[in-house]
XYZ file of C-alpha atoms in Angstrom:
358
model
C 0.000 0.000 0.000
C 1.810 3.284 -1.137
C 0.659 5.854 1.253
C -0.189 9.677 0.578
C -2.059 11.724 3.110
C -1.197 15.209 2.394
C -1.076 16.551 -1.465
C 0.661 20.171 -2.083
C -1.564 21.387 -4.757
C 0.794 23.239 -6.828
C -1.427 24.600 -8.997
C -4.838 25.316 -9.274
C -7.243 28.360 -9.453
C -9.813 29.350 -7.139
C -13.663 27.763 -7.117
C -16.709 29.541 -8.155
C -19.050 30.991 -5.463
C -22.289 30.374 -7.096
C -24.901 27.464 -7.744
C -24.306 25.867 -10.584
C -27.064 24.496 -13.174
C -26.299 21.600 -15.567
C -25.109 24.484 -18.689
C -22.670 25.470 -16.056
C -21.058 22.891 -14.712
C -20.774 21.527 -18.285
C -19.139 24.533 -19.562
C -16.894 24.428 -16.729
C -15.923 20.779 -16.941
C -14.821 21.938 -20.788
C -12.858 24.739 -19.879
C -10.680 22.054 -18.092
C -10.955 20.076 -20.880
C -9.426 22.785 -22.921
C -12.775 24.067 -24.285
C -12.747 27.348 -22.936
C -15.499 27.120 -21.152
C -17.996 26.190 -23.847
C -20.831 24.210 -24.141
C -20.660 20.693 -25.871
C -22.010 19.715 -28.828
C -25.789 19.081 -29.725
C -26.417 15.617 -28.424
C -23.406 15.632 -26.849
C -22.493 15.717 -23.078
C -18.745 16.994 -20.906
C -19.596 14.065 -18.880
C -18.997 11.783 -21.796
C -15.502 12.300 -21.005
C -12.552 10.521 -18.890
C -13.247 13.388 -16.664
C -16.807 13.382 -16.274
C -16.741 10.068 -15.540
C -13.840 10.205 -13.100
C -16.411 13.258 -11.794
C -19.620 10.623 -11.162
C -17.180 7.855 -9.673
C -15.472 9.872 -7.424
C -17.295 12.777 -5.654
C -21.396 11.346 -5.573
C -20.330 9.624 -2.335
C -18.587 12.460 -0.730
C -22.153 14.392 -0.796
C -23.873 10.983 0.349
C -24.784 9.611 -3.142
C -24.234 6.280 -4.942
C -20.968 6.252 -7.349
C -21.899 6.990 -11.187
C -25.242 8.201 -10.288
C -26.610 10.305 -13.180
C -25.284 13.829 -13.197
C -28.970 15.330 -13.046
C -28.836 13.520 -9.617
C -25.663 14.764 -8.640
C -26.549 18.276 -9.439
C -29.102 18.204 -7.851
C -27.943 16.774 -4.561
C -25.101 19.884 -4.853
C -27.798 22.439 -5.052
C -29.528 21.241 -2.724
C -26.677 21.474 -0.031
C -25.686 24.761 -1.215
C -22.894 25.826 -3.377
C -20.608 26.434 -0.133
C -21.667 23.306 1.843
C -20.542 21.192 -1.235
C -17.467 22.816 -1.871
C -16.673 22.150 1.715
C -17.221 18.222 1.586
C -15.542 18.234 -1.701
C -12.543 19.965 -0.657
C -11.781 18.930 2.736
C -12.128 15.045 1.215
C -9.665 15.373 -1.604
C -6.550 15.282 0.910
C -5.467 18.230 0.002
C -3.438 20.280 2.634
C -1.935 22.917 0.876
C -2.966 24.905 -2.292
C -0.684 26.949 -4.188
C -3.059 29.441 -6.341
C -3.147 31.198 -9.635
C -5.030 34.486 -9.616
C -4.534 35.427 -13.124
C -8.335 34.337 -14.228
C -11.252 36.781 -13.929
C -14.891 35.812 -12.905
C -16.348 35.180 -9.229
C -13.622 32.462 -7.716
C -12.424 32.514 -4.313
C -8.987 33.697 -3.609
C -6.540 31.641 -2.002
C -7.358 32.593 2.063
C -10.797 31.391 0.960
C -9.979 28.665 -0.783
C -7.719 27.234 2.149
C -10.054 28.033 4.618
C -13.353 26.182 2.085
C -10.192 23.082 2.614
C -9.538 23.255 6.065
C -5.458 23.882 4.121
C -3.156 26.432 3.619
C -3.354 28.375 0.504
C -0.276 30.934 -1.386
C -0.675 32.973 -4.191
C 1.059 32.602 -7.626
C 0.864 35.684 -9.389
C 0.109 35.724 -13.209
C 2.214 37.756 -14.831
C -0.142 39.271 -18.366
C -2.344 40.659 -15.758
C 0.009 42.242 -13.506
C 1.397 43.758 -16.545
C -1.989 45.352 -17.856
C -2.248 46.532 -15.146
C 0.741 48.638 -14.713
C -0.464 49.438 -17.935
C -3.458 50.910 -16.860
C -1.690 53.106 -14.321
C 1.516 54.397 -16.477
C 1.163 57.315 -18.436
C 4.257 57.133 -20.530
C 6.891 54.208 -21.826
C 9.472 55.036 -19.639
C 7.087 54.911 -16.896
C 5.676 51.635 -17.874
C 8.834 49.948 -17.740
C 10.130 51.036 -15.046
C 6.959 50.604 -12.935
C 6.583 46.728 -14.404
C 9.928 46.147 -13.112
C 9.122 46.936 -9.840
C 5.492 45.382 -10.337
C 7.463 42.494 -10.572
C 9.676 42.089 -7.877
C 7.389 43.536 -5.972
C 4.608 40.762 -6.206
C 7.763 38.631 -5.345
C 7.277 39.749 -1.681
C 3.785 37.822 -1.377
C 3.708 35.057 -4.208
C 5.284 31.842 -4.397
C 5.996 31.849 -7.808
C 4.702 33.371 -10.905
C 2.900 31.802 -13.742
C 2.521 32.432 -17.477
C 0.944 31.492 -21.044
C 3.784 33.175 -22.805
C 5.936 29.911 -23.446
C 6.322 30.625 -27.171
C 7.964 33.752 -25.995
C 10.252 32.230 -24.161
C 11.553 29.896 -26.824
C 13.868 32.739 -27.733
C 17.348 31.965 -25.727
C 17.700 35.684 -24.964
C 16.153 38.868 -23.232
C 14.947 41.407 -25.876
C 17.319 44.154 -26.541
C 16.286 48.177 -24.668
C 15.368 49.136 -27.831
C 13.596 46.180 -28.570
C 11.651 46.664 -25.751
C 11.178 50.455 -25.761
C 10.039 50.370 -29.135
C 7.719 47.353 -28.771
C 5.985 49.133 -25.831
C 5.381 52.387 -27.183
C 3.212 50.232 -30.232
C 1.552 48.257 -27.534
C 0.529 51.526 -25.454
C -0.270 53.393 -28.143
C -2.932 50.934 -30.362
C -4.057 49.486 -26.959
C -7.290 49.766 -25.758
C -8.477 50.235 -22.395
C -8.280 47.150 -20.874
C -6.331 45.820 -23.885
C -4.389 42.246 -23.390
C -0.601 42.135 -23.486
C -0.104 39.837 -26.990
C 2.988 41.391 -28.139
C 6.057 38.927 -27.839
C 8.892 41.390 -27.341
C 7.280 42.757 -23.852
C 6.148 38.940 -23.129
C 9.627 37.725 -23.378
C 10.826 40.428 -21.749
C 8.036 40.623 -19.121
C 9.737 36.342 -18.516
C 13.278 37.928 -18.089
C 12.031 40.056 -15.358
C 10.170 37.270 -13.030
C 13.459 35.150 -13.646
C 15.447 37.756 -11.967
C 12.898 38.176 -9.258
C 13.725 34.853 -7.866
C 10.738 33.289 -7.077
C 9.963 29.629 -9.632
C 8.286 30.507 -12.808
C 5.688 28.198 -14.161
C 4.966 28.170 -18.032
C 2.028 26.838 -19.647
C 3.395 25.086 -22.914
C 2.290 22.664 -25.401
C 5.171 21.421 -26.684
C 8.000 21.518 -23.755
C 10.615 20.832 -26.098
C 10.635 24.482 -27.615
C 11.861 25.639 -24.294
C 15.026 24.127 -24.198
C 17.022 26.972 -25.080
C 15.246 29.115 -22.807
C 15.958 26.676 -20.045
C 19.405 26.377 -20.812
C 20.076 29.914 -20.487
C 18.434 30.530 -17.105
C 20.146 27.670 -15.619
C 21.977 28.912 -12.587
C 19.933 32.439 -12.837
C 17.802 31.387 -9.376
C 14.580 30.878 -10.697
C 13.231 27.331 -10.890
C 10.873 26.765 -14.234
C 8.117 24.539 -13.482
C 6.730 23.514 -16.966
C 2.314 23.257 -16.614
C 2.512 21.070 -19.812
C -0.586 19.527 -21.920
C -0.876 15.917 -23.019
C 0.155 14.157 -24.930
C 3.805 16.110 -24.423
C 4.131 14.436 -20.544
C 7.182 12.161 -21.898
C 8.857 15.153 -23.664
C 8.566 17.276 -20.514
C 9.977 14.550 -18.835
C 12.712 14.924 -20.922
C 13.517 18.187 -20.295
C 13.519 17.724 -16.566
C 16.435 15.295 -16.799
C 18.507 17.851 -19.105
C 18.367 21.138 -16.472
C 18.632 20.847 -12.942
C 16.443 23.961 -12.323
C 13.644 22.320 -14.634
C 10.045 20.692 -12.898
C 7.496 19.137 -14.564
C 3.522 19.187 -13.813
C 1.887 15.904 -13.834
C -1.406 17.869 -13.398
C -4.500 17.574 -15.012
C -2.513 15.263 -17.950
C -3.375 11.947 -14.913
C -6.893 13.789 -14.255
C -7.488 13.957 -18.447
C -6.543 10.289 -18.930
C -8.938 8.982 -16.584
C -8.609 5.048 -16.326
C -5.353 5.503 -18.382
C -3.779 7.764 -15.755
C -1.401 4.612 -14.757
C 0.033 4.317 -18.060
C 0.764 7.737 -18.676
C 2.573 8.397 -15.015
C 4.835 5.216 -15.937
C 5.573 7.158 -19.141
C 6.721 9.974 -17.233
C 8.710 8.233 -14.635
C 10.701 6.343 -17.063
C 12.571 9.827 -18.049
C 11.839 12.105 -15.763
C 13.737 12.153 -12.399
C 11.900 11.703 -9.445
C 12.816 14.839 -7.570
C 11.481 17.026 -10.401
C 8.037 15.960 -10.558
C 4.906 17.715 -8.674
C 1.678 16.678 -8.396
C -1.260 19.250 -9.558
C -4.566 19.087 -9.857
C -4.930 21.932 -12.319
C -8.630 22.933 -11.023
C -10.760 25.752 -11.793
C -13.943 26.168 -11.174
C -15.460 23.383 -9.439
C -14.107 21.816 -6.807
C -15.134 18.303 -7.791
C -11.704 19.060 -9.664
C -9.750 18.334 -7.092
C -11.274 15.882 -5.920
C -10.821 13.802 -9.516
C -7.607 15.367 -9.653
C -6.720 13.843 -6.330
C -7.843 9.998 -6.368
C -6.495 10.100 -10.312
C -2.791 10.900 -9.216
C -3.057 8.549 -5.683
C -5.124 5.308 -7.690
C -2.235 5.544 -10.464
C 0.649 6.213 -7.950
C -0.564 3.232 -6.099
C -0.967 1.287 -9.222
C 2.287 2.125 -10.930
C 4.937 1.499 -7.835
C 3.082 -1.026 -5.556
C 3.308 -2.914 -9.377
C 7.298 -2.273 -9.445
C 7.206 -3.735 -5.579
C 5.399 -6.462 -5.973
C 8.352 -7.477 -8.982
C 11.024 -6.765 -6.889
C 12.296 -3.926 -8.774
C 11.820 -1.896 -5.551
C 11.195 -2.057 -2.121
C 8.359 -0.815 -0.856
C 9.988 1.697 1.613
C 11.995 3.150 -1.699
C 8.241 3.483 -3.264
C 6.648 5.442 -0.198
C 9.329 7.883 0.133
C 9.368 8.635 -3.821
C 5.016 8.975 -3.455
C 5.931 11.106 -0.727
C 8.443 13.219 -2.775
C 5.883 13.745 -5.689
C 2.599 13.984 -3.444
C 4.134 17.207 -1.176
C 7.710 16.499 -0.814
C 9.234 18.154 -4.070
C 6.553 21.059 -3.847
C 7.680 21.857 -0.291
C 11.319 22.237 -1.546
C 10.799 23.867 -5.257
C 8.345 26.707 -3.398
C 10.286 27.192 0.211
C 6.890 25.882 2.253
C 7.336 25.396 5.634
């Protein structure tokens, strides 16, 4: 029996606040999916899905239903306790004891203090860094004020986060900071065809706005689809003092595993990619652990939204953990106290280390 009691959820957003009908909770289930939050298809259901059924198997029982009851049931079972009720049971059963949060999203989630205290856990903010850069936008009247004041945005937000996050990978497949220039001349286009409230798309300030967090010191996690495009990037931050923790999709789990092995300052997410892959989930962790070490891999569960996320998220990672090394004990290929201490390491250990938790 490998044994994991406390999870570090390295990263996850907030939950929503408010009841959710069946259009909801569908379009939320898709944004995790990778929908972006919309509906399925005529005809067609989110619950259809590795993680709508992971959903029905899992988290029914926690709010004192039957396993794979129908999700009209389940729904509404949650109303009927109340949004905040069943976020509590949800939450506090996942075995989840810390939450490390993204804030970068908008609509009505809870922040992290809220979170934790919905999951009886600690909770830490991760800073996104597009937002924080919009809105030093919003407050800087000229270029030269801009990038001074996202500098100090920056390190600033280093005082209270844990680590930053980002969607800017494909900037940061370029081995090098932009040039002043670069950068001056890049801003003054963004500022000046921006509208209010305008998004930061331009890759010279997102590369540059990367350069920044990796001299603030704090880990940097990038959401990429292909890890392999960041190996030049990783290679020239090694030894900079910021860890890069890469949030990657499947099917690239084996390539990020990869890159872990070539970088010492390189993590990898195993994340919703277990949570996706439903019954496969033991498959695709013994495709990462063939490559990647096992002191560079964190477990995730990637939520947003609902918290039946973590709760799938959860039971995915431990069922396949279980599955995948009590299989290598029972061969002989290790012993069981080796096994426990490496479900340990990935469960909360390598979190604890990578983010300086106490």
């Amino acid at each position: 029996m490998i044994d994991t009691p406390h999870l570090v959820d390295q990263y996850c957003h907030g939950v929503l606040r408010t009841e959710l009908g069946l259009g909801t909770f569908e379009a939320q289930l898709g944004a995790h999916l990778g929908g972006d939050g919309v509906l399925p298809a005529a005809g067609t259901t989110f619950f259809d899905t590795q993680t709508g059924f992971a959903v029905r198997r899992w988290c029914p029982p926690l709010l004192g239903l039957e396993p794979h009851c129908p999700p009209a049931r389940y729904l509404a079972r949650r109303r009927e306790l109340g949004a905040a009720e069943a976020g509590r049971r949800l939450l506090r059963a996942s075995g989840i004891s810390t939450y490390l949060v993204d804030t970068g999203l908008p609509g009505d989630l809870t922040r992290p203090a809220e979170l934790g205290a919905a999951g009886a856990a600690e909770a830490h903010e991760i800073v996104r860094l597009e937002p924080l850069a919009e809105q030093v936008a919003d407050t800087s009247g000229t270029v030269e004020a801009f990038l001074a004041n996202l500098t100090e945005a920056v390190h600033g937000a280093a005082a209270g986060a844990v680590a930053f996050a980002s969607e800017a990978s494909a900037s940061a497949s370029a081995p090098e900071p932009p040039g002043p220039g670069e950068v001056r001349g890049a801003a003054a286009r963004w500022l000046a065809g921006r509208p209010a409230g305008g998004r930061l798309t331009d890759p010279v300030l997102l590369r540059h706005l990367l350069w920044i967090a990796v001299t603030a010191g704090r880990p940097l996690q990038l959401h990429t689809e292909d890890p392999g495009a960041l190996d030049g990037f990783a290679a020239a931050t090694s030894g900079l003092g910021a860890d890069l923790v890469l949030l990657h999709r499947y099917p690239y789990h084996r390539a990020a595993a990869h890159l872990t092995g070539l970088h010492p300052h390189v993590y990898a997410d195993l994340g919703p990619v277990l949570a996706h892959t439903g019954a496969r989930a033991a498959a695709v962790l013994a495709e990462v652990l063939e490559r990647a070490p096992f002191g560079k891999l964190l477990f995730s569960s990637g939520a947003q939204g609902l918290p039946e996320l973590h709760v799938v998220a959860a039971n995915a990672f431990r069922s396949a953990l279980a599955r995948v090394l009590g299989e290598w004990v029972m061969d002989g290929a290790w012993s069981r106290t080796d096994a426990q201490r490496v479900a340990a390491m990935i469960a909360a250990g390598n979190a604890k280390r990578v983010y300086r938790l106490a």
